[in-house]
CSV table of C-alpha atoms in Angstrom, one decimal:
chain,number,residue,atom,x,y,z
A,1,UNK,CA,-12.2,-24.6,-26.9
A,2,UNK,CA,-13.8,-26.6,-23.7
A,3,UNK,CA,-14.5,-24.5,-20.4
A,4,UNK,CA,-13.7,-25.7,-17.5
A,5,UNK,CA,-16.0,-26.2,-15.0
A,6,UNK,CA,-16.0,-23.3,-12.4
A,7,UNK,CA,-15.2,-23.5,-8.8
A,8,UNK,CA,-17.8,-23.2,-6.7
A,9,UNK,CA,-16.5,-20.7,-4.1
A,10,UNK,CA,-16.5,-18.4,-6.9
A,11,UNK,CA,-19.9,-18.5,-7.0
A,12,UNK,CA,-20.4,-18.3,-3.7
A,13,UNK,CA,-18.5,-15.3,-2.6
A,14,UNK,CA,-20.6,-13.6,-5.6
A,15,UNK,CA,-23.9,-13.9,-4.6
A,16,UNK,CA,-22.4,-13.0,-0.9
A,17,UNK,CA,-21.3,-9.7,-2.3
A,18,UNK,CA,-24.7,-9.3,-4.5
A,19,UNK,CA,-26.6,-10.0,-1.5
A,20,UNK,CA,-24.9,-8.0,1.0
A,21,UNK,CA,-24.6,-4.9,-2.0
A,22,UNK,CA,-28.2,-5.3,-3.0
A,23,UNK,CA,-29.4,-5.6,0.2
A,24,UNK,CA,-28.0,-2.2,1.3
A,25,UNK,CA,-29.4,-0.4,-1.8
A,26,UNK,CA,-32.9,-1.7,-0.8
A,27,UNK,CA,-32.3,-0.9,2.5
A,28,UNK,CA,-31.0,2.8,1.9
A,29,UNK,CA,-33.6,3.1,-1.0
A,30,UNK,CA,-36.5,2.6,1.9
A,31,UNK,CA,-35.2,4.5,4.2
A,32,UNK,CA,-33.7,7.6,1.8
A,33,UNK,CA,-35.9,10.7,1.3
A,34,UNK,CA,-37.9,10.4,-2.1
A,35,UNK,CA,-36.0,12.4,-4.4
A,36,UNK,CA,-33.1,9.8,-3.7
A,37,UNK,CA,-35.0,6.4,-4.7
A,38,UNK,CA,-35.0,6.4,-8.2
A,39,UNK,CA,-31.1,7.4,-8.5
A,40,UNK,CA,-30.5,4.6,-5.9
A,41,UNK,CA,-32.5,2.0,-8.1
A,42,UNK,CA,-30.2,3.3,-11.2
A,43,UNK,CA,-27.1,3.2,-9.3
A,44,UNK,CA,-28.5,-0.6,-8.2
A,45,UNK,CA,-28.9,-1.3,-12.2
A,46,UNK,CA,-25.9,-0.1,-12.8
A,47,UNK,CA,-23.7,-2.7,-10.3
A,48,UNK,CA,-25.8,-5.4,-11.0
A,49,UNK,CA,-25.2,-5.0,-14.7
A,50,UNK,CA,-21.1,-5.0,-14.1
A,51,UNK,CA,-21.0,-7.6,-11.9
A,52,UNK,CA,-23.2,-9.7,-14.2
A,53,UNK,CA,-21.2,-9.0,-17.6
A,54,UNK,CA,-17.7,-9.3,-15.2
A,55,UNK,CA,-18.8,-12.9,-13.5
A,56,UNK,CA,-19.6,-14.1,-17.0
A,57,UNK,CA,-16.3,-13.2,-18.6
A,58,UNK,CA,-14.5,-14.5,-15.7
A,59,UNK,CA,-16.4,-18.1,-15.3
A,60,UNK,CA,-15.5,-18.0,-18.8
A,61,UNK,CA,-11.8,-17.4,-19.1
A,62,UNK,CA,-10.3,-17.3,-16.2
A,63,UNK,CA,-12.6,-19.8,-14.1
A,64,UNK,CA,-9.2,-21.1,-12.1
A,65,UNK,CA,-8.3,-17.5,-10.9
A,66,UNK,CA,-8.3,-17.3,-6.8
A,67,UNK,CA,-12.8,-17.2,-6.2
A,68,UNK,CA,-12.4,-14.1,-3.7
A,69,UNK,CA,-10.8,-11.3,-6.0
A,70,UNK,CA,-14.0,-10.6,-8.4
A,71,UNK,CA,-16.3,-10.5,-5.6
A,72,UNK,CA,-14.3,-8.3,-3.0
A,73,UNK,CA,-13.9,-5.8,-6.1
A,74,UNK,CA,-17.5,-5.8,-6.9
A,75,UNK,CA,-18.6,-5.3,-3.0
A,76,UNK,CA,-15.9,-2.4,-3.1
A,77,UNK,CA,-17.7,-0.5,-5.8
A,78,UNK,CA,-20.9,-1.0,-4.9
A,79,UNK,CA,-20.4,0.2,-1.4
A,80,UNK,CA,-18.4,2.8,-3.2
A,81,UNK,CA,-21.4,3.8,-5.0
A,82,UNK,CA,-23.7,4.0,-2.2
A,83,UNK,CA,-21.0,6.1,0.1
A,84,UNK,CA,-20.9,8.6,-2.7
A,85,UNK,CA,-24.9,8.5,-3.5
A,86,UNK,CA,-25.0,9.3,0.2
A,87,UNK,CA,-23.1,12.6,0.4
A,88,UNK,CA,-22.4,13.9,-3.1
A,89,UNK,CA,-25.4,12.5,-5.4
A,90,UNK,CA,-24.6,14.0,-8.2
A,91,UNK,CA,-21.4,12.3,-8.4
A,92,UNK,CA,-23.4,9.1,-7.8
A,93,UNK,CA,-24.5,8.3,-11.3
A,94,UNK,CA,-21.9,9.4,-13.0
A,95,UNK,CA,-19.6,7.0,-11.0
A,96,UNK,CA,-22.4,4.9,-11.8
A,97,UNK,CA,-21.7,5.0,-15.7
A,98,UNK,CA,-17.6,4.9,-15.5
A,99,UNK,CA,-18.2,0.9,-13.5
A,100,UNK,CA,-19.9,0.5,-16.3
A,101,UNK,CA,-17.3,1.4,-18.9
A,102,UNK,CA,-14.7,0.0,-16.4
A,103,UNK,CA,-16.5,-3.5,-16.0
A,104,UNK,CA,-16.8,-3.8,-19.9
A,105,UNK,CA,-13.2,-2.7,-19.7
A,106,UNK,CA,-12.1,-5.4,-17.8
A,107,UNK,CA,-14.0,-8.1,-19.2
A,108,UNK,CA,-12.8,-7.3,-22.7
A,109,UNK,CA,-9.0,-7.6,-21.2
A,110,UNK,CA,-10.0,-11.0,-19.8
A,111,UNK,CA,-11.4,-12.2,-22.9
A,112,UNK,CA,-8.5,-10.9,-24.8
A,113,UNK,CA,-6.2,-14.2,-25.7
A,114,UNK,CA,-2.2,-14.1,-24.7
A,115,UNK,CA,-2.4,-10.6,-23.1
A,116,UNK,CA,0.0,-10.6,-20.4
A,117,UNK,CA,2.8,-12.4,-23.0
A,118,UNK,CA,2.0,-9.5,-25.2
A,119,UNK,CA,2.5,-7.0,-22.2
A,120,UNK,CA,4.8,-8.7,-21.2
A,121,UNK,CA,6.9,-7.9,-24.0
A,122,UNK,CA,6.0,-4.3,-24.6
A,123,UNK,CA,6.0,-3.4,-20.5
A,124,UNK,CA,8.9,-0.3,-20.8
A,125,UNK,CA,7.6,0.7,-24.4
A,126,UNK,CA,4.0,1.2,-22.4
A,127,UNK,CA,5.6,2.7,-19.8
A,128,UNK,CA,7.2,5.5,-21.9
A,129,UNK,CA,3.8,6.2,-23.3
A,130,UNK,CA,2.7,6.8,-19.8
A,131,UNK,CA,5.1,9.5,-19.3
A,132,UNK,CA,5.0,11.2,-22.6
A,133,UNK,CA,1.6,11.8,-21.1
A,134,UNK,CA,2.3,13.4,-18.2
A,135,UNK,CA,4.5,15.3,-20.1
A,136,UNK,CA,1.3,16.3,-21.7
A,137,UNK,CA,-0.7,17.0,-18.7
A,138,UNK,CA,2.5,19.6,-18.1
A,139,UNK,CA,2.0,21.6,-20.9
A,140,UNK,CA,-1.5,21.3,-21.9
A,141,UNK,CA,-3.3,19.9,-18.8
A,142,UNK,CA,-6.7,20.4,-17.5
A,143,UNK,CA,-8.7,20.7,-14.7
A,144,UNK,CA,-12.7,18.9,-14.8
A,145,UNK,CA,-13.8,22.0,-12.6
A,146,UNK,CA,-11.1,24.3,-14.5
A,147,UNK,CA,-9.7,25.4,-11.2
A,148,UNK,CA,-6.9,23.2,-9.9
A,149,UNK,CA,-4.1,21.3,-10.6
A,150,UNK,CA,-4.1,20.6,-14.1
A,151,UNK,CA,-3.2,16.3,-14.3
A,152,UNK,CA,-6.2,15.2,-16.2
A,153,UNK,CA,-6.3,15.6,-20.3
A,154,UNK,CA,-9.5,15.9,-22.6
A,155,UNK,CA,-12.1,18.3,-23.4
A,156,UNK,CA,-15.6,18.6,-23.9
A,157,UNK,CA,-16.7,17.2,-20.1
A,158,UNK,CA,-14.8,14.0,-20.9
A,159,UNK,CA,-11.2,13.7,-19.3
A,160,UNK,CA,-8.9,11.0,-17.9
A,161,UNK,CA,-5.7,11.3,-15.4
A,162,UNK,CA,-2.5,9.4,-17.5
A,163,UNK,CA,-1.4,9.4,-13.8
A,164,UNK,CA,-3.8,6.4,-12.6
A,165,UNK,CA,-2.9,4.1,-15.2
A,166,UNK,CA,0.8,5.0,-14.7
A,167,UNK,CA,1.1,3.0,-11.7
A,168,UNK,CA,-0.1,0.0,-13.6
A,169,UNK,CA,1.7,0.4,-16.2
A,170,UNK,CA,4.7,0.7,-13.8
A,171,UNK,CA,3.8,-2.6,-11.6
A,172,UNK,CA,3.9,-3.9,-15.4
A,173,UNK,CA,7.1,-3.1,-16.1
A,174,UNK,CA,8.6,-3.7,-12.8
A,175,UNK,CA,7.1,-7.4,-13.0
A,176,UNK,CA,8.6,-8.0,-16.8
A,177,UNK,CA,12.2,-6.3,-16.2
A,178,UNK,CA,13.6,-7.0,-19.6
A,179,UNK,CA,17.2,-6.4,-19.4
A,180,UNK,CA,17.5,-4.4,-22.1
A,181,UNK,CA,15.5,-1.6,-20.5
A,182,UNK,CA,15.8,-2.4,-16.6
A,183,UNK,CA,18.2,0.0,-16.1
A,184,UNK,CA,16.5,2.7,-17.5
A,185,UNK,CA,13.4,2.2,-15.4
A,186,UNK,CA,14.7,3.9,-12.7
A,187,UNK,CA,14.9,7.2,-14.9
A,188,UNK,CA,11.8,6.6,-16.0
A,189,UNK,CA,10.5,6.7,-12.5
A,190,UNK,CA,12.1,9.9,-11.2
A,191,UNK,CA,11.0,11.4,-14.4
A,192,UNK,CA,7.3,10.9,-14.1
A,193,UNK,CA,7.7,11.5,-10.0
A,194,UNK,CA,9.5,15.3,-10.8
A,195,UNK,CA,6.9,15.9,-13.3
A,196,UNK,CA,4.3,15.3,-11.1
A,197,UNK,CA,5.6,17.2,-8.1
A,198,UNK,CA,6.3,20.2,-10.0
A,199,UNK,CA,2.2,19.7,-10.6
A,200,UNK,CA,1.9,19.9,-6.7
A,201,UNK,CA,1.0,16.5,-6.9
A,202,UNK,CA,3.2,15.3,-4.2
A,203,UNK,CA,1.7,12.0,-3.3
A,204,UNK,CA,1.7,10.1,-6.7
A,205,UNK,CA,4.9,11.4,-7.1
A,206,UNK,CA,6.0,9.9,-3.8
A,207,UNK,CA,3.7,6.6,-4.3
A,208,UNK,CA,5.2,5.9,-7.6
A,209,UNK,CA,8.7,5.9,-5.9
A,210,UNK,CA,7.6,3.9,-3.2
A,211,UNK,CA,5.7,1.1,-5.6
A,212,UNK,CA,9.1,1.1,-7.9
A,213,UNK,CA,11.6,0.7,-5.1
A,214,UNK,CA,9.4,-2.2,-2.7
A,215,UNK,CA,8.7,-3.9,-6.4
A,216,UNK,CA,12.5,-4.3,-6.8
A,217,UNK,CA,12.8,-5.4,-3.0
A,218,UNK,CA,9.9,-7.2,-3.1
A,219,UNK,CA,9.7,-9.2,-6.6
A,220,UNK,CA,13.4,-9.3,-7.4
A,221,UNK,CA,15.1,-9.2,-3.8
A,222,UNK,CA,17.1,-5.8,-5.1
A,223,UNK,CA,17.3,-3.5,-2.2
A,224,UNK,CA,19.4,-0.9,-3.2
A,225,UNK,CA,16.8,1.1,-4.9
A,226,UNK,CA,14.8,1.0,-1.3
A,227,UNK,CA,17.8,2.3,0.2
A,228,UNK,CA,18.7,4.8,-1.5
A,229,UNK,CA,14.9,6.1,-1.5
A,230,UNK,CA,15.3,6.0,2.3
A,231,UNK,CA,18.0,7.8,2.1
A,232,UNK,CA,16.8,10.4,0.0
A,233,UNK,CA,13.8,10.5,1.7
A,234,UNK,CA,14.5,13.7,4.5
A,235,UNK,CA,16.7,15.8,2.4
A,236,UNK,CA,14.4,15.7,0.0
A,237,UNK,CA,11.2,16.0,2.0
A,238,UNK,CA,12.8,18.9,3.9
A,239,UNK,CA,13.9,20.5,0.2
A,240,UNK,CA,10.1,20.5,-0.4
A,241,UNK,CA,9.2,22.0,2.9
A,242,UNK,CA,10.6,24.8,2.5
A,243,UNK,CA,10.1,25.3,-1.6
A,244,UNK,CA,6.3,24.6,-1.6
A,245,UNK,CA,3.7,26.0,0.8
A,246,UNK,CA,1.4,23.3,0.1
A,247,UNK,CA,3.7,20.8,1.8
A,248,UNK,CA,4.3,22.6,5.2
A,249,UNK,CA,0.1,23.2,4.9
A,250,UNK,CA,-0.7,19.2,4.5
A,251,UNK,CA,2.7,18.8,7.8
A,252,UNK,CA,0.8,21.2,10.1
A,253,UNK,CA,-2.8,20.0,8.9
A,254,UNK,CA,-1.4,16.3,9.9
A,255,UNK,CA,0.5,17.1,13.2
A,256,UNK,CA,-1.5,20.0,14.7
A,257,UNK,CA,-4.6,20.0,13.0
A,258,UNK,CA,-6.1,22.3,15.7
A,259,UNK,CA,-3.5,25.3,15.1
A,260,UNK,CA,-5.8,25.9,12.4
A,261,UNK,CA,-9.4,25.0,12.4
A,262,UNK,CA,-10.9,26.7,10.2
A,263,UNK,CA,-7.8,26.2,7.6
A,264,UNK,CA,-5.5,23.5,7.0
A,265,UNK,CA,-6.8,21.2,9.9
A,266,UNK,CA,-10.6,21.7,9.0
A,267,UNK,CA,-10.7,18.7,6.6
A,268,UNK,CA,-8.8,16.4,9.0
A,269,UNK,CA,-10.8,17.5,12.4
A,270,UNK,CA,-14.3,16.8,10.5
A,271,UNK,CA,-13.1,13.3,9.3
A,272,UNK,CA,-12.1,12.9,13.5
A,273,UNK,CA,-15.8,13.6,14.1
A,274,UNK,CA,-17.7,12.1,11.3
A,275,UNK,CA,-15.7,8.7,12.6
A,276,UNK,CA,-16.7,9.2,16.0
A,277,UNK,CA,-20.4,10.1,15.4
A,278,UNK,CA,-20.6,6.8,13.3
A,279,UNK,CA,-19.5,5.0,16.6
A,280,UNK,CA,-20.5,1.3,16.3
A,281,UNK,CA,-23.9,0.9,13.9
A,282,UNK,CA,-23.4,4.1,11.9
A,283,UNK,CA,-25.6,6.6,11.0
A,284,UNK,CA,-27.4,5.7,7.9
A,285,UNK,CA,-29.5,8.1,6.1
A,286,UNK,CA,-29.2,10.2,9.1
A,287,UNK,CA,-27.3,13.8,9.3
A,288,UNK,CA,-23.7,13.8,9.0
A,289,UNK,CA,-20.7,15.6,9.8
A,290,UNK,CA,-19.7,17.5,6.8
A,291,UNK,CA,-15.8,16.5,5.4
A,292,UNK,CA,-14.7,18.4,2.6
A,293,UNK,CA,-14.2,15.7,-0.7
A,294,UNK,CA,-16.0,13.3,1.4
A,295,UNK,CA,-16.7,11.6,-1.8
A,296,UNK,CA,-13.1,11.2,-3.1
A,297,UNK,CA,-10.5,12.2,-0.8
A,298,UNK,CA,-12.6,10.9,2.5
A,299,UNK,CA,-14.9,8.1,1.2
A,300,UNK,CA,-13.6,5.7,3.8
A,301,UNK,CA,-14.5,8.4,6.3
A,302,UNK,CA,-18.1,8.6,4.8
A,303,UNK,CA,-18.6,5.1,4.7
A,304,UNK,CA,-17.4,4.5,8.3
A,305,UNK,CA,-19.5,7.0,9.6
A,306,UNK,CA,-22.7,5.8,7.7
A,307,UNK,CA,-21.9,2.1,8.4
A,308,UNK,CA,-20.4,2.6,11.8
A,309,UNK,CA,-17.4,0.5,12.6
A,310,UNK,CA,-18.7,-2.8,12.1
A,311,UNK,CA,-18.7,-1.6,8.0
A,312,UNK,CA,-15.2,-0.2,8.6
A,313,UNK,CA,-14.0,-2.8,10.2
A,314,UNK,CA,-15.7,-5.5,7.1
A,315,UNK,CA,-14.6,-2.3,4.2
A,316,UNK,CA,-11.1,-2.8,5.8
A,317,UNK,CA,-10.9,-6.9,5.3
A,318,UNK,CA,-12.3,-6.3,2.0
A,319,UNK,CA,-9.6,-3.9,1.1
A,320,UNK,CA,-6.9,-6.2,2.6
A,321,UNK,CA,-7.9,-9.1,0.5
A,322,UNK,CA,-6.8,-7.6,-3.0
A,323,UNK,CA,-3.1,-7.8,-2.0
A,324,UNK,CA,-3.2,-10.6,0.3
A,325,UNK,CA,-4.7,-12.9,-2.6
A,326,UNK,CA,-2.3,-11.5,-4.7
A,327,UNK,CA,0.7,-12.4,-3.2
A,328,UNK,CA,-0.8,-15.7,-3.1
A,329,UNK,CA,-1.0,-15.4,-6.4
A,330,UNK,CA,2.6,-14.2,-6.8
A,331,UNK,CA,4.3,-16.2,-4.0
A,332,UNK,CA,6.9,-18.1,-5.5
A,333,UNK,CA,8.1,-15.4,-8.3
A,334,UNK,CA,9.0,-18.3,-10.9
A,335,UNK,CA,7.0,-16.5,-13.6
A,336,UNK,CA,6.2,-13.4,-15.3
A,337,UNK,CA,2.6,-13.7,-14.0
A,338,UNK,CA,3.5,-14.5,-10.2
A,339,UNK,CA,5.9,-11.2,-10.5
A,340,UNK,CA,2.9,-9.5,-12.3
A,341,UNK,CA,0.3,-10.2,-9.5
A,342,UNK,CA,2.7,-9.1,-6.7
A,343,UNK,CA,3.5,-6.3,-8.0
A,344,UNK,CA,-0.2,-5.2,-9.0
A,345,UNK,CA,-0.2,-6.3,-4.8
A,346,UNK,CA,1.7,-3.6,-3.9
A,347,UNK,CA,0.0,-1.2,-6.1
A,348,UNK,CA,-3.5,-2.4,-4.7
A,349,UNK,CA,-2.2,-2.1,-0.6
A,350,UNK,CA,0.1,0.0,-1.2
A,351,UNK,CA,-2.1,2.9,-2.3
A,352,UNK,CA,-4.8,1.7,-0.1
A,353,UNK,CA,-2.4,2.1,3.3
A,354,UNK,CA,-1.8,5.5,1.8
A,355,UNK,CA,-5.7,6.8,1.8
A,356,UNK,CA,-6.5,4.7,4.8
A,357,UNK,CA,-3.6,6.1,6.9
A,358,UNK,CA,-4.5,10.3,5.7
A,359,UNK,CA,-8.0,9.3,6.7
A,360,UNK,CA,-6.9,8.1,10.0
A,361,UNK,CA,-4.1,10.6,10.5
A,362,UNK,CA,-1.6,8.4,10.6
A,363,UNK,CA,0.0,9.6,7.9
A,364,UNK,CA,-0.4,12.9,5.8
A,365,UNK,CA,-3.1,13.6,3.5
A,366,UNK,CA,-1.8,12.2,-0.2
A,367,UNK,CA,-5.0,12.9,-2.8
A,368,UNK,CA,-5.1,9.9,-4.2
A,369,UNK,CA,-8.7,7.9,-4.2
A,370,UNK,CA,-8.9,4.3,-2.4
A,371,UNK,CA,-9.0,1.8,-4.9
A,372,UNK,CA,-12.2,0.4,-6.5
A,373,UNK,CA,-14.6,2.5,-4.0
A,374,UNK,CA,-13.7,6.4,-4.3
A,375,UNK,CA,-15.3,8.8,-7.0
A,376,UNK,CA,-13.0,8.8,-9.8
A,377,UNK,CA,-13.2,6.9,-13.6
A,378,UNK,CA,-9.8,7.3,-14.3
A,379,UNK,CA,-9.0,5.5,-11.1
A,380,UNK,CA,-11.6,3.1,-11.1
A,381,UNK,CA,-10.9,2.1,-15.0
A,382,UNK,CA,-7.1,1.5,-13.4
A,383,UNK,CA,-8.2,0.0,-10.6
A,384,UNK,CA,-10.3,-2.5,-12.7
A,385,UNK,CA,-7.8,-3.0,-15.2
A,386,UNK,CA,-5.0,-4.3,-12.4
A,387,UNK,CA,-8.0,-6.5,-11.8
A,388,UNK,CA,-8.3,-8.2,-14.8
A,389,UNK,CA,-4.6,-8.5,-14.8
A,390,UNK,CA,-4.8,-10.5,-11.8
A,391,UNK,CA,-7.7,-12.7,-13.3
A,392,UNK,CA,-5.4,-13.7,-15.9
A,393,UNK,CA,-2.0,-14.3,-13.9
A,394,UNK,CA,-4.4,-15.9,-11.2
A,395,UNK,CA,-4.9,-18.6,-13.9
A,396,UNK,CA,-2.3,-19.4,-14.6
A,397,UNK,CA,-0.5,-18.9,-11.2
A,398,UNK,CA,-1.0,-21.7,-8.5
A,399,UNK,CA,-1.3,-20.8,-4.1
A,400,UNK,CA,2.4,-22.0,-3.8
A,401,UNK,CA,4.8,-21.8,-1.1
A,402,UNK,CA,6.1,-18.0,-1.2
A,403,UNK,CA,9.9,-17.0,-1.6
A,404,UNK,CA,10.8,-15.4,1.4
A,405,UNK,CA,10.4,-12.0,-0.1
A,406,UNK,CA,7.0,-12.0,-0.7
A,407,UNK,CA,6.4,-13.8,2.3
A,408,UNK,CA,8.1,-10.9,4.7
A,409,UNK,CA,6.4,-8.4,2.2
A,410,UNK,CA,3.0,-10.2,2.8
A,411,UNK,CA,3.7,-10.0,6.3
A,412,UNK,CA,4.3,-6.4,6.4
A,413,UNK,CA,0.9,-5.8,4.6
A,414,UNK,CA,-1.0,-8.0,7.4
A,415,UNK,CA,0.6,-6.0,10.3
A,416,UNK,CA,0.0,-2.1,8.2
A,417,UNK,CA,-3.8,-3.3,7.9
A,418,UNK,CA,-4.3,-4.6,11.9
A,419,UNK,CA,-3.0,-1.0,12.9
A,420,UNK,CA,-5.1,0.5,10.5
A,421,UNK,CA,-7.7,-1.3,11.8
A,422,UNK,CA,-6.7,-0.6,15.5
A,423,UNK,CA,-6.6,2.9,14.7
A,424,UNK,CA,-9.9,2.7,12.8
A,425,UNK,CA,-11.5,1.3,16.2
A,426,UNK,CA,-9.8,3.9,18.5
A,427,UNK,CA,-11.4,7.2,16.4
A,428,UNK,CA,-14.8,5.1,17.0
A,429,UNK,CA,-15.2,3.6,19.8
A,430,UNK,CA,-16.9,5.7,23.0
């Protein structure tokens, strides 16, 4: 089977991102106290043997995907890395070892032949495998640390979250909509969302809602299920007030954060003053204001305030990118991959505008990690997965004209990420 011969922009953008990632690990790896150099070095290895092994198996077979989506990802996790090296090391090379597994991941899905036909055709069959286990992480569930909310499975220090690769699976199955099962997908959705609230985990469950209801609005122009969700949205939400502490704790942590201090509003004050120490050039290696999860929960947070706003401001276009390619990508929604990489769109931005906005205070705090950079494998093996997925439909997709729903959907995504990024420069700025 020829190759074609690879754009060069691809190229391009890739060593930008090796440069600009490998250039920060040398730079921290001066500047960090000795005990830190030789994890940096590893966690250095580590990206640079991903985003070697990735750029081979996309030049490879998918050499006609859009050039900017394999490099923004690998600048994403590498600066994920170093953010996490930074405040939590010993989350470092672990995270280190599952971009690894992730990468390899990836690039075996890329080199598989006819795999979004084939996922095509078993999208709601997947999708029900997805809940049968979070049905699992109901009954027999477990926590890494063993004290939490039990929505990973495994044993033995080795565990994964069904709940991460839920929401591709469910950007799968929105995109394929076989008619045979379409109406059931609905009641697949609230299943896995009550499931998951009853596990306290209240922002999945309301982010899988949200990606099911704008797919259908956004890939198939059906707005009922948005409106209906909207309509749902303050009974419901009030219901939850008052049944589960945890809610009206993450409400008055969001809206009056200084009520409690030393309580509910501690992690959202620190992340106020960890942006506004980082102020315009960041701190580096220097101190920094501790923010509870500041490796998961709060990366953006910890990255802003080591890189200053300049590095929030670039992390932010970075972020943007994923979805704004793919609905490029997606545009026209003729095909099963254009539906595919617009829905993987509002997975990627969607969940991003979610973390982003908790980090800001914008909106309440939701748990999840921000794609590709916080600690997490489960999410990052998800992450890169959705990536490979828009490899492949990037292939065979062309940067058409988009149908008006994707284009007032793009929009929409352009207009949440300038307010993020206003709001970004008005924590950090004097």
């Amino acid at each position: 089977m020829a190759i074609r011969t690879p754009l060069v922009p691809a190229d391009r953008w890739l060593l930008l991102a090796a440069a600009f990632v490998l250039g920060n690990f040398a730079l921290l790896t001066a500047l960090a106290p000795p005990a830190h150099r030789a994890g940096l070095l590893a966690l250095a290895a580590a990206w640079s043997i991903a985003a070697l092994l990735l750029r081979a198996a996309a030049r490879r077979y998918t050499p006609q995907a859009p050039a900017v989506l394999l490099p923004a990802a690998l600048t994403l996790s590498g600066w994920g890395l170093m953010g996490i090296w930074r405040v939590a090391p010993q989350y470092g090379l672990r995270q280190a070892l599952w971009l690894l597994l992730a990468s390899l991941t990836a690039a075996l899905l890329l080199a598989t032949p006819n795999l979004l036909p084939w996922l095509r055709r078993r999208a709601f069959p997947l999708l029900l495998g997805g809940l049968v286990l979070l049905v699992l992480t109901f009954l027999i569930g477990q926590h890494p640390s063993g004290a939490g909310p039990r929505l990973w499975l495994g044993c033995c220090g080795l565990y994964f979250q069904p709940a991460a690769f839920f929401k591709v699976l469910l950007a799968l199955a929105v995109a394929a909509d076989g008619r045979q099962w379409q109406p059931r997908l609905a009641a697949v959705v609230l299943a896995a969302a009550a499931l998951l609230a009853a596990q306290r985990d209240f922002g999945t469950a309301i982010f899988l809602v949200a990606l099911y209801t704008a797919g259908e609005a956004c890939v198939w122009q059906r707005w009922q299920p948005l409106a209906g969700a909207a309509g749902a949205a303050f009974p419901l939400g009030w219901a939850a007030y008052r049944a589960f502490p945890i809610v009206g704790q993450r409400m008055e942590a969001w809206l009056f954060p200084a009520h409690s201090p030393q309580h509910y509003g501690y992690q959202i004050l620190q992340a106020r003053r960890a942006l506004q120490a980082g102020g315009i050039a960041g701190l580096g290696w220097r101190s920094l204001v501790p923010v509870p999860l500041a490796h998961s929960d709060f990366i953006f947070t910890t990255i802003a305030n080591g890189w200053g706003l300049a590095g929030a401001l670039a992390l932010l276009v970075l972020l943007a990118a994923l979805p704004f390619f793919a609905f490029r990508i997606g545009g026209p929604l003729h095909t099963f991959h254009q539906r595919l990489a617009a829905a993987l769109g509002l997975y990627l931005g969607g969940q991003t505008l979610l973390i982003l906005g908790g980090n800001l205070r914008l909106l309440p705090l939701t748990g999840m990690p921000l794609p590709f950079v916080a600690a997490g494998g489960s999410a990052l093996f998800a992450a890169f997965a959705a990536l490979a997925f828009l490899l492949k439909a990037g292939e065979r997709a062309s940067l058409a004209a988009s149908s008006p729903a994707i284009h007032w959907c793009s929009r929409l995504f352009v207009l949440a990420f300038t307010l993020t990024a206003a709001a970004t420069a008005w924590w950090m700025l004097p």
